[in-house]
Amino acid sequence: MTNETTRSTAKVRLYGLPNSAEAYEIRDFLNRSVVEFDWIELVTDEDCNRELGLSALRDLRLPMIEFPDRTQLFSPSIREIAQRLGWVTQPKFREYDLSIYGAGPAGLSAAVYAASEGLRTVLIERHAVGGQAGTSSLIENYMGFPQGISGADLAERARQQAVKFGIELLLLREGIKAEFKHDRIYVDLADGSKMVARANICATGVEYRRLGVPEEDQFLNLGVYYGAGASEAPMCRNEHVFVVGGGNSAGQAALHFSRYANHVTMLIRGANLAATLSQYLIHRITNTPNIEVCFNAQVTGLEGDATLQAITITNEQNGTVQRVDTQRLFVCIGGVPNTDWAKDTAIIRDNAGYLITGSDLLRAGQPPASWTRTRDPFFLETSVPGSFAAGDVRHGSVKRVASAVGEGAMAVTFVHKYLEENG
Ligand SMILES: Cc1cc2nc3c(=O)[nH]c(=O)nc-3n(C[C@H](O)[C@H](O)[C@H](O)COP(=O)(O)OP(=O)(O)OC[C@H]3O[C@@H](n4cnc5c(N)ncnc54)[C@H](O)[C@@H]3O)c2cc1C
């Protein structure tokens, strides 16, 4: 992703073994970054000969990615791919008016408004643009898109808009530690560099929650996937896939898979869908013949050799245990906030780690003792002046694309007020 408004349309080709965890990670990244690519499975020496003119599959370091100019990378990391695509760049300035962490809907929206309103802004994203929304196959409840829009497309549009207004986007960089001094925020990035800004917006969202089953790590990306697995659906033809979770993201994932898989089973801990799922999704799910919903169900075991082959499901109500064959389990059970970076700062978090902002910081009408201003914290401002939070990471936020976008835009207004106040 260069800082241009458009991207190359020529196709990337990705070659790999079926069920390769590394190839899954690359497909997921390319899909979320709206890079068009062909996925070519190599199983035999003949495949290798036909596709690449090479005789022995075992001599190839897979996965292998070929770019439109025919250059190739063997067994590459995501960073190497992003670097090759020209997306890993160096910061242009030593100090910014505003640094935004996280390029999900909240961060992207903040970036669009901040850059369009003339703030020297940097947007820092540790992985792919789009955040959780980028993994959604179809967002149907975001205003202005009556036919729905894929999360990756929505994110790509926002990225282009932000770039058009002059945002500086630094990909594959992660904020790991923050320090607030001299009215500046100093952030250590995971690559060892430092970022300095006069104000910041934390839009780091949430991280997928795990199942908590012992064999989970063994099958990660080898049959067990976190999130909606939008890139995997076309590979599920004739399969029986399982989706864990009863929220909107799980419902959307089930509907998406139902277009490809033979059968989709949703495993839900609760006793009904109404408590967690929007009405339009309930209607669609109950009217899709190849989706089955299992209530009171919990995954309690995973089995397989190199890849997942079966799962154990326990009915929490009557205690019955069932073992079923499947090669794919998608886990969509919400998440925990990405706020570890704040733990050694004066930023106040709630018990679950969400950042507390605005009037939620007041106790008996008083700001916390650490608060250094005579005014109360602005709406969306954390307990450190000039440090704001927007989107899912914020205590009490509505977990929706529209609200994250709204908060991102709103936070920028308060950044202006804060910067004016600081002269
Ligand atoms: C599969 C799925 C489908 C969904 N469908 C819908 C829908 O149809 N409608 C709807 O309204 N909502 C939907 N949601 C919810 C919606 O996507 C979220 O509410 C929204 O994405 C929250 O946006 P955000 O920007 O606050 O955080 P996120 O989307 O979580 O983005 C946070 C970003 O911050 C990055 N990050 C985290 N830590 C750091 C760090 N230290 N440094 C740098 N970057 C960091 C992450 O990599 C991520 O890109 C869906 C969610 C999922 C998972």
Short mmCIF file of C-alpha atoms and ligand atoms in Angstrom, two decimals:
data_model
loop_
_atom_site.label_atom_id
_atom_site.label_comp_id
_atom_site.label_asym_id
_atom_site.label_seq_id
_atom_site.Cartn_x
_atom_site.Cartn_y
_atom_site.Cartn_z
CA MET A 1 0.00 0.00 0.00
CA THR A 2 1.85 3.04 -1.17
CA ASN A 3 0.64 6.45 -0.17
CA GLU A 4 -1.18 6.73 -3.47
CA THR A 5 -4.89 6.82 -3.85
CA THR A 6 -5.10 3.74 -6.07
CA ARG A 7 -3.48 0.36 -6.13
CA SER A 8 -2.22 -1.91 -8.83
CA THR A 9 -4.90 -4.17 -10.24
CA ALA A 10 -2.47 -6.77 -11.59
CA LYS A 11 -2.74 -10.03 -9.72
CA VAL A 12 -0.41 -11.53 -7.19
CA ARG A 13 -0.10 -15.34 -7.22
CA LEU A 14 0.29 -17.32 -4.03
CA TYR A 15 1.42 -20.96 -4.17
CA GLY A 16 1.30 -23.34 -1.24
CA LEU A 17 0.34 -26.62 0.28
CA PRO A 18 -3.31 -27.15 1.20
CA ASN A 19 -3.91 -26.62 4.92
CA SER A 20 -0.74 -24.59 5.37
CA ALA A 21 -0.97 -22.24 8.37
CA GLU A 22 1.57 -19.86 6.80
CA ALA A 23 -0.39 -19.69 3.55
CA TYR A 24 -3.59 -19.00 5.51
CA GLU A 25 -1.95 -16.06 7.26
CA ILE A 26 -0.83 -14.60 3.93
CA ARG A 27 -4.25 -15.13 2.30
CA ASP A 28 -5.93 -13.45 5.26
CA PHE A 29 -3.57 -10.47 5.06
CA LEU A 30 -3.93 -10.05 1.29
CA ASN A 31 -7.69 -10.41 1.49
CA ARG A 32 -7.98 -7.82 4.25
CA SER A 33 -5.69 -5.48 2.36
CA VAL A 34 -7.83 -5.82 -0.79
CA VAL A 35 -4.95 -7.18 -2.84
CA GLU A 36 -6.28 -9.29 -5.69
CA PHE A 37 -4.54 -12.65 -5.76
CA ASP A 38 -4.84 -16.18 -7.07
CA TRP A 39 -4.33 -19.01 -4.63
CA ILE A 40 -2.77 -22.06 -6.24
CA GLU A 41 -2.58 -25.27 -4.24
CA LEU A 42 0.38 -27.47 -4.95
CA VAL A 43 -0.11 -31.08 -3.91
CA THR A 44 2.00 -33.18 -6.27
CA ASP A 45 5.19 -32.90 -8.33
CA GLU A 46 2.94 -32.69 -11.39
CA ASP A 47 1.23 -29.57 -9.95
CA CYS A 48 4.64 -28.11 -9.35
CA ASN A 49 5.75 -28.89 -12.88
CA ARG A 50 2.57 -27.59 -14.49
CA GLU A 51 2.40 -24.34 -12.49
CA LEU A 52 6.04 -23.46 -12.09
CA GLY A 53 8.02 -25.65 -14.47
CA LEU A 54 9.87 -27.23 -11.55
CA SER A 55 10.16 -30.97 -11.09
CA ALA A 56 10.10 -31.57 -7.33
CA LEU A 57 7.66 -30.08 -4.85
CA ARG A 58 9.95 -30.87 -1.93
CA ASP A 59 12.66 -28.57 -3.34
CA LEU A 60 10.34 -25.56 -3.07
CA ARG A 61 10.18 -23.42 0.07
CA LEU A 62 6.44 -22.83 0.36
CA PRO A 63 4.37 -20.76 0.50
CA MET A 64 5.75 -18.84 -2.44
CA ILE A 65 4.36 -15.51 -3.58
CA GLU A 66 4.82 -14.14 -7.06
CA PHE A 67 4.23 -10.45 -7.74
CA PRO A 68 2.90 -9.03 -11.01
CA ASP A 69 6.47 -8.20 -12.11
CA ARG A 70 7.29 -11.96 -11.72
CA THR A 71 9.59 -11.49 -8.72
CA GLN A 72 9.11 -14.18 -6.09
CA LEU A 73 9.44 -14.52 -2.32
CA PHE A 74 9.77 -17.95 -0.73
CA SER A 75 8.30 -18.65 2.69
CA PRO A 76 7.98 -14.91 3.34
CA SER A 77 6.83 -13.13 6.49
CA ILE A 78 3.89 -10.71 6.29
CA ARG A 79 6.37 -7.89 6.81
CA GLU A 80 8.50 -9.01 3.87
CA ILE A 81 5.41 -9.10 1.66
CA ALA A 82 4.27 -5.67 2.81
CA GLN A 83 7.78 -4.35 2.28
CA ARG A 84 7.87 -5.80 -1.22
CA LEU A 85 4.53 -4.10 -1.95
CA GLY A 86 6.05 -0.81 -0.81
CA TRP A 87 3.84 -0.47 2.23
CA VAL A 88 6.46 -0.29 4.97
CA THR A 89 7.71 3.25 5.04
CA GLN A 90 9.64 5.46 7.47
CA PRO A 91 7.98 8.35 9.36
CA LYS A 92 8.43 11.63 7.50
CA PHE A 93 8.51 13.88 10.58
CA ARG A 94 10.10 13.82 14.00
CA GLU A 95 6.96 15.10 15.64
CA TYR A 96 3.27 15.10 14.70
CA ASP A 97 0.24 17.08 15.86
CA LEU A 98 -1.63 13.82 16.23
CA SER A 99 -0.73 10.15 16.32
CA ILE A 100 -3.53 7.62 15.88
CA TYR A 101 -2.98 4.01 16.89
CA GLY A 102 -5.05 1.40 15.06
CA ALA A 103 -6.42 1.60 11.50
CA GLY A 104 -9.82 0.03 12.11
CA PRO A 105 -12.98 2.06 11.43
CA ALA A 106 -12.35 4.43 14.36
CA GLY A 107 -8.71 5.13 13.49
CA LEU A 108 -9.43 5.47 9.77
CA SER A 109 -12.27 7.87 10.40
CA ALA A 110 -10.13 9.95 12.77
CA ALA A 111 -7.42 9.96 10.11
CA VAL A 112 -9.79 11.23 7.41
CA TYR A 113 -11.05 14.09 9.59
CA ALA A 114 -7.69 15.01 11.11
CA ALA A 115 -5.87 15.10 7.77
CA SER A 116 -8.71 16.96 6.05
CA GLU A 117 -8.67 19.53 8.84
CA GLY A 118 -4.97 20.21 8.45
CA LEU A 119 -3.46 18.35 11.39
CA ARG A 120 -0.08 16.77 10.77
CA THR A 121 -1.21 13.25 11.47
CA VAL A 122 0.28 9.79 11.50
CA LEU A 123 -1.80 6.60 11.56
CA ILE A 124 -0.03 3.56 12.95
CA GLU A 125 -1.34 0.04 12.32
CA ARG A 126 0.30 -3.15 13.48
CA HIS A 127 -1.29 -5.41 10.88
CA ALA A 128 -3.77 -4.82 8.03
CA VAL A 129 -5.96 -1.76 7.51
CA GLY A 130 -9.61 -2.29 8.51
CA GLY A 131 -9.33 -3.89 11.94
CA GLN A 132 -12.12 -6.27 12.84
CA ALA A 133 -14.39 -4.74 10.24
CA GLY A 134 -11.82 -5.68 7.60
CA THR A 135 -12.52 -9.34 8.32
CA SER A 136 -16.25 -9.01 7.74
CA SER A 137 -17.55 -10.47 4.49
CA LEU A 138 -20.55 -8.15 4.32
CA ILE A 139 -21.48 -5.19 6.51
CA GLU A 140 -25.15 -4.57 5.90
CA ASN A 141 -26.04 -2.08 8.59
CA TYR A 142 -23.62 0.72 7.73
CA MET A 143 -25.48 3.73 6.46
CA GLY A 144 -25.15 4.52 2.77
CA PHE A 145 -24.61 0.98 1.49
CA PRO A 146 -28.07 -0.53 0.95
CA GLN A 147 -26.59 -3.67 -0.64
CA GLY A 148 -23.97 -3.95 2.08
CA ILE A 149 -20.23 -3.64 1.62
CA SER A 150 -17.38 -5.98 2.49
CA GLY A 151 -15.36 -4.73 5.42
CA ALA A 152 -12.14 -4.88 3.41
CA ASP A 153 -13.67 -2.67 0.68
CA LEU A 154 -14.99 -0.18 3.21
CA ALA A 155 -11.57 0.02 4.84
CA GLU A 156 -9.82 0.41 1.51
CA ARG A 157 -12.13 3.31 0.59
CA ALA A 158 -11.39 4.98 3.91
CA ARG A 159 -7.67 4.43 3.43
CA GLN A 160 -7.80 6.06 0.00
CA GLN A 161 -9.77 8.98 1.41
CA ALA A 162 -7.31 9.50 4.25
CA VAL A 163 -4.34 9.26 1.90
CA LYS A 164 -6.00 11.77 -0.43
CA PHE A 165 -6.10 14.24 2.46
CA GLY A 166 -2.44 13.63 3.22
CA ILE A 167 -2.44 11.17 6.09
CA GLU A 168 0.79 9.36 6.77
CA LEU A 169 0.07 5.67 7.24
CA LEU A 170 2.67 3.44 8.85
CA LEU A 171 1.78 -0.22 8.51
CA LEU A 172 3.16 -3.20 10.41
CA ARG A 173 4.17 -1.03 13.32
CA GLU A 174 2.85 -1.59 16.81
CA GLY A 175 2.72 0.82 19.72
CA ILE A 176 3.91 -1.08 22.79
CA LYS A 177 4.68 1.52 25.46
CA ALA A 178 3.60 5.10 26.03
CA GLU A 179 5.01 7.92 28.10
CA PHE A 180 3.37 11.32 28.59
CA LYS A 181 5.62 14.27 29.36
CA HIS A 182 6.08 17.93 28.34
CA ASP A 183 2.59 17.88 26.76
CA ARG A 184 3.71 15.22 24.32
CA ILE A 185 3.08 11.50 23.95
CA TYR A 186 6.18 9.41 23.32
CA VAL A 187 5.43 5.92 22.08
CA ASP A 188 7.87 3.04 21.72
CA LEU A 189 7.10 1.00 18.66
CA ALA A 190 7.81 -2.72 18.49
CA ASP A 191 10.49 -2.19 15.82
CA GLY A 192 12.53 -0.08 18.28
CA SER A 193 11.60 3.32 16.84
CA LYS A 194 9.87 6.15 18.75
CA MET A 195 6.89 8.25 17.78
CA VAL A 196 6.30 11.72 19.21
CA ALA A 197 3.04 13.68 18.95
CA ARG A 198 1.22 16.52 20.71
CA ALA A 199 -1.99 14.51 21.01
CA ASN A 200 -3.05 10.97 20.33
CA ILE A 201 -6.11 8.87 19.66
CA CYS A 202 -6.07 5.28 20.77
CA ALA A 203 -8.27 3.27 18.39
CA THR A 204 -6.70 -0.12 18.98
CA GLY A 205 -9.97 -2.03 19.21
CA VAL A 206 -10.20 -5.53 20.59
CA GLU A 207 -8.36 -8.80 20.12
CA TYR A 208 -10.20 -12.05 19.44
CA ARG A 209 -11.12 -13.99 22.52
CA ARG A 210 -9.87 -17.58 22.54
CA LEU A 211 -11.81 -20.76 23.15
CA GLY A 212 -9.73 -21.85 26.11
CA VAL A 213 -9.36 -25.45 24.88
CA PRO A 214 -5.96 -27.10 25.52
CA GLU A 215 -5.18 -28.06 21.88
CA GLU A 216 -6.03 -24.61 20.53
CA ASP A 217 -2.48 -23.47 19.73
CA GLN A 218 -1.71 -26.71 17.90
CA PHE A 219 -4.50 -26.12 15.37
CA LEU A 220 -4.28 -22.35 15.05
CA ASN A 221 -4.70 -21.56 11.32
CA LEU A 222 -4.62 -25.32 10.69
CA GLY A 223 -8.36 -25.75 11.05
CA VAL A 224 -9.05 -23.34 13.92
CA TYR A 225 -9.44 -19.73 12.81
CA TYR A 226 -10.23 -16.60 14.81
CA GLY A 227 -12.72 -14.27 13.23
CA ALA A 228 -14.99 -14.66 10.29
CA GLY A 229 -12.41 -16.22 7.96
CA ALA A 230 -13.70 -14.28 4.94
CA SER A 231 -10.75 -15.44 2.83
CA GLU A 232 -11.45 -19.13 3.59
CA ALA A 233 -15.07 -19.43 2.52
CA PRO A 234 -14.41 -20.39 -1.13
CA MET A 235 -12.24 -23.26 0.14
CA CYS A 236 -15.06 -24.79 2.17
CA ARG A 237 -16.98 -26.30 -0.74
CA ASN A 238 -18.62 -29.60 0.18
CA GLU A 239 -17.48 -29.27 3.79
CA HIS A 240 -19.28 -29.10 7.10
CA VAL A 241 -17.91 -26.06 8.93
CA PHE A 242 -18.56 -24.85 12.46
CA VAL A 243 -18.84 -21.27 13.68
CA VAL A 244 -18.57 -20.58 17.40
CA GLY A 245 -20.47 -17.55 18.71
CA GLY A 246 -23.91 -16.01 18.72
CA GLY A 247 -23.15 -12.37 17.95
CA ASN A 248 -23.54 -10.48 14.69
CA SER A 249 -20.03 -11.32 13.51
CA ALA A 250 -20.70 -15.06 13.98
CA GLY A 251 -24.09 -14.73 12.26
CA GLN A 252 -22.55 -12.96 9.28
CA ALA A 253 -19.80 -15.55 9.07
CA ALA A 254 -22.35 -18.41 9.09
CA LEU A 255 -24.32 -16.79 6.26
CA HIS A 256 -21.17 -16.21 4.25
CA PHE A 257 -20.01 -19.82 4.65
CA SER A 258 -23.48 -21.14 3.81
CA ARG A 259 -22.94 -19.95 0.23
CA TYR A 260 -19.96 -22.29 -0.17
CA ALA A 261 -20.06 -25.07 2.42
CA ASN A 262 -22.43 -28.03 2.40
CA HIS A 263 -23.48 -27.41 5.93
CA VAL A 264 -22.77 -24.77 8.58
CA THR A 265 -23.33 -25.30 12.27
CA MET A 266 -23.40 -22.34 14.65
CA LEU A 267 -22.42 -23.27 18.20
CA ILE A 268 -23.96 -20.91 20.72
CA ARG A 269 -23.56 -20.92 24.49
CA GLY A 270 -26.89 -19.24 25.08
CA ALA A 271 -30.38 -20.68 24.75
CA ASN A 272 -31.56 -18.42 21.91
CA LEU A 273 -30.36 -16.07 19.20
CA ALA A 274 -32.43 -13.05 20.13
CA ALA A 275 -30.22 -11.97 23.02
CA THR A 276 -27.11 -11.44 20.89
CA LEU A 277 -28.04 -11.25 17.22
CA SER A 278 -29.70 -8.47 15.17
CA GLN A 279 -33.19 -9.29 13.95
CA TYR A 280 -32.29 -9.15 10.23
CA LEU A 281 -29.59 -11.76 10.77
CA ILE A 282 -31.87 -14.03 12.81
CA HIS A 283 -34.37 -13.93 9.98
CA ARG A 284 -31.75 -14.81 7.36
CA ILE A 285 -30.17 -17.56 9.43
CA THR A 286 -33.44 -19.28 10.24
CA ASN A 287 -34.36 -19.15 6.55
CA THR A 288 -31.09 -20.59 5.27
CA PRO A 289 -31.60 -24.35 4.98
CA ASN A 290 -27.94 -25.39 5.30
CA ILE A 291 -27.37 -23.46 8.56
CA GLU A 292 -28.09 -25.29 11.78
CA VAL A 293 -27.94 -23.63 15.19
CA CYS A 294 -26.92 -25.61 18.30
CA PHE A 295 -27.79 -23.88 21.57
CA ASN A 296 -26.11 -24.36 24.98
CA ALA A 297 -23.15 -25.74 23.06
CA GLN A 298 -19.51 -25.39 23.96
CA VAL A 299 -16.42 -26.69 22.16
CA THR A 300 -14.49 -28.74 24.70
CA GLY A 301 -11.98 -30.60 22.57
CA LEU A 302 -10.06 -30.45 19.30
CA GLU A 303 -8.49 -33.45 17.53
CA GLY A 304 -6.33 -34.13 14.51
CA ASP A 305 -2.79 -34.89 13.38
CA ALA A 306 -1.24 -32.09 11.38
CA THR A 307 -4.60 -30.36 10.90
CA LEU A 308 -7.96 -30.29 12.64
CA GLN A 309 -10.09 -33.36 12.00
CA ALA A 310 -12.75 -33.42 14.72
CA ILE A 311 -14.19 -31.37 17.57
CA THR A 312 -15.95 -32.29 20.77
CA ILE A 313 -19.11 -30.38 21.66
CA THR A 314 -20.59 -30.43 25.14
CA ASN A 315 -24.18 -29.47 25.76
CA GLU A 316 -23.95 -27.35 28.90
CA GLN A 317 -27.59 -27.90 29.77
CA ASN A 318 -27.86 -31.69 29.71
CA GLY A 319 -24.15 -32.65 29.77
CA THR A 320 -24.23 -34.71 26.56
CA VAL A 321 -20.94 -34.91 24.69
CA GLN A 322 -20.71 -35.28 20.95
CA ARG A 323 -17.68 -35.79 18.69
CA VAL A 324 -18.05 -34.54 15.11
CA ASP A 325 -15.72 -34.59 12.13
CA THR A 326 -14.79 -31.22 10.68
CA GLN A 327 -11.76 -29.55 9.18
CA ARG A 328 -12.73 -25.98 9.97
CA LEU A 329 -13.82 -24.19 13.08
CA PHE A 330 -14.25 -20.41 13.05
CA VAL A 331 -14.21 -18.72 16.44
CA CYS A 332 -16.18 -15.44 16.60
CA ILE A 333 -16.69 -14.87 20.31
CA GLY A 334 -15.77 -11.24 20.73
CA GLY A 335 -12.61 -9.94 22.23
CA VAL A 336 -10.52 -8.23 24.85
CA PRO A 337 -9.25 -4.65 24.42
CA ASN A 338 -5.74 -3.96 23.09
CA THR A 339 -4.59 -1.71 25.91
CA ASP A 340 -1.48 -3.41 27.31
CA TRP A 341 0.55 -0.42 26.15
CA ALA A 342 -1.31 1.73 28.71
CA LYS A 343 -0.58 -0.34 31.77
CA ASP A 344 2.37 1.70 33.07
CA THR A 345 0.75 5.07 32.37
CA ALA A 346 -1.72 7.29 34.22
CA ILE A 347 -4.44 6.18 31.82
CA ILE A 348 -7.31 4.64 33.76
CA ARG A 349 -8.79 1.39 32.47
CA ASP A 350 -11.82 -0.54 33.68
CA ASN A 351 -11.57 -4.07 35.08
CA ALA A 352 -11.72 -5.58 31.62
CA GLY A 353 -8.98 -3.25 30.31
CA TYR A 354 -11.16 -0.80 28.34
CA LEU A 355 -10.06 2.86 28.41
CA ILE A 356 -12.29 5.08 30.53
CA THR A 357 -13.07 8.48 29.05
CA GLY A 358 -14.96 11.75 29.63
CA SER A 359 -17.61 11.89 32.30
CA ASP A 360 -17.10 8.19 33.14
CA LEU A 361 -13.88 9.33 34.83
CA LEU A 362 -15.72 11.54 37.32
CA ARG A 363 -16.46 10.34 40.84
CA ALA A 364 -18.92 12.52 42.77
CA GLY A 365 -18.41 15.07 40.03
CA GLN A 366 -14.62 15.11 40.51
CA PRO A 367 -11.96 14.00 38.01
CA PRO A 368 -9.36 11.44 39.19
CA ALA A 369 -6.55 12.65 41.46
CA SER A 370 -4.00 12.23 38.65
CA TRP A 371 -5.92 14.65 36.39
CA THR A 372 -3.78 17.75 35.77
CA ARG A 373 -6.20 20.32 34.29
CA THR A 374 -8.70 22.69 35.86
CA ARG A 375 -11.38 21.63 33.38
CA ASP A 376 -13.02 18.19 33.34
CA PRO A 377 -11.88 15.64 30.73
CA PHE A 378 -13.47 16.15 27.32
CA PHE A 379 -15.83 13.50 26.06
CA LEU A 380 -13.55 10.70 24.63
CA GLU A 381 -10.54 12.07 26.52
CA THR A 382 -8.80 9.59 28.82
CA SER A 383 -7.40 10.42 32.24
CA VAL A 384 -4.31 11.86 30.53
CA PRO A 385 -4.99 15.25 28.89
CA GLY A 386 -4.55 15.11 25.11
CA SER A 387 -4.86 11.33 24.95
CA PHE A 388 -8.19 10.22 23.49
CA ALA A 389 -9.88 6.89 22.88
CA ALA A 390 -12.33 5.99 20.12
CA GLY A 391 -14.19 2.88 19.05
CA ASP A 392 -14.33 -0.58 20.59
CA VAL A 393 -11.35 0.04 22.88
CA ARG A 394 -13.31 2.63 24.84
CA HIS A 395 -15.21 1.73 28.00
CA GLY A 396 -18.93 1.75 27.28
CA SER A 397 -18.57 1.96 23.50
CA VAL A 398 -21.18 0.49 21.19
CA LYS A 399 -19.44 -2.25 19.25
CA ARG A 400 -20.46 -1.16 15.77
CA VAL A 401 -18.70 0.15 12.68
CA ALA A 402 -20.89 3.28 12.58
CA SER A 403 -20.22 4.19 16.20
CA ALA A 404 -16.48 3.59 15.83
CA VAL A 405 -16.49 5.85 12.75
CA GLY A 406 -18.51 8.47 14.63
CA GLU A 407 -16.21 8.40 17.63
CA GLY A 408 -13.11 8.65 15.44
CA ALA A 409 -14.49 11.81 13.83
CA MET A 410 -15.64 13.23 17.16
CA ALA A 411 -12.30 12.61 18.86
CA VAL A 412 -10.61 14.85 16.29
CA THR A 413 -12.85 17.75 17.34
CA PHE A 414 -11.61 17.37 20.90
CA VAL A 415 -8.02 17.09 19.70
CA HIS A 416 -8.44 20.54 18.12
CA LYS A 417 -9.81 21.94 21.40
CA TYR A 418 -6.95 20.40 23.33
CA LEU A 419 -4.31 21.74 20.93
CA GLU A 420 -5.86 25.23 21.04
CA GLU A 421 -5.81 25.12 24.83
CA ASN A 422 -2.10 24.18 24.72
CA GLY A 423 -1.26 27.09 22.43
C1 LIG B 1 -16.36 -10.56 11.62
C2 LIG B 1 -16.93 -9.28 12.15
C3 LIG B 1 -18.06 -8.74 11.54
C4 LIG B 1 -18.61 -7.54 12.01
N1 LIG B 1 -19.70 -7.03 11.39
C5 LIG B 1 -20.22 -5.85 11.77
C6 LIG B 1 -21.34 -5.28 11.10
O1 LIG B 1 -21.88 -5.85 10.17
N2 LIG B 1 -21.81 -4.09 11.52
C7 LIG B 1 -21.25 -3.42 12.56
O2 LIG B 1 -21.70 -2.32 12.86
N3 LIG B 1 -20.20 -3.95 13.25
C8 LIG B 1 -19.66 -5.14 12.88
N4 LIG B 1 -18.60 -5.68 13.55
C9 LIG B 1 -18.01 -4.92 14.67
C10 LIG B 1 -17.07 -3.84 14.10
O3 LIG B 1 -16.23 -4.39 13.14
C11 LIG B 1 -16.27 -3.21 15.23
O4 LIG B 1 -17.15 -2.63 16.14
C12 LIG B 1 -15.31 -2.15 14.65
O5 LIG B 1 -14.40 -2.73 13.75
C13 LIG B 1 -14.55 -1.46 15.78
O6 LIG B 1 -13.67 -0.57 15.18
P1 LIG B 1 -12.39 -0.03 15.93
O7 LIG B 1 -11.69 0.84 14.95
O8 LIG B 1 -12.78 0.54 17.23
O9 LIG B 1 -11.48 -1.29 16.30
P2 LIG B 1 -10.93 -2.50 15.43
O10 LIG B 1 -11.76 -2.76 14.23
O11 LIG B 1 -10.74 -3.61 16.41
O12 LIG B 1 -9.50 -2.00 14.91
C14 LIG B 1 -8.43 -1.84 15.78
C15 LIG B 1 -7.12 -1.82 14.97
O13 LIG B 1 -6.06 -1.46 15.82
C16 LIG B 1 -4.91 -2.24 15.52
N5 LIG B 1 -4.07 -2.27 16.70
C17 LIG B 1 -4.33 -2.89 17.89
N6 LIG B 1 -3.33 -2.64 18.77
C18 LIG B 1 -2.43 -1.85 18.12
C19 LIG B 1 -1.20 -1.24 18.50
N7 LIG B 1 -0.70 -1.40 19.73
N8 LIG B 1 -0.53 -0.49 17.60
C20 LIG B 1 -1.04 -0.31 16.34
N9 LIG B 1 -2.20 -0.87 15.91
C21 LIG B 1 -2.89 -1.60 16.80
C22 LIG B 1 -5.51 -3.59 15.15
O14 LIG B 1 -4.60 -4.36 14.37
C23 LIG B 1 -6.76 -3.17 14.38
O15 LIG B 1 -6.48 -3.01 13.00
C24 LIG B 1 -18.03 -6.88 13.12
C25 LIG B 1 -16.91 -7.44 13.75
C26 LIG B 1 -16.36 -8.63 13.27
C27 LIG B 1 -15.15 -9.23 13.95
#
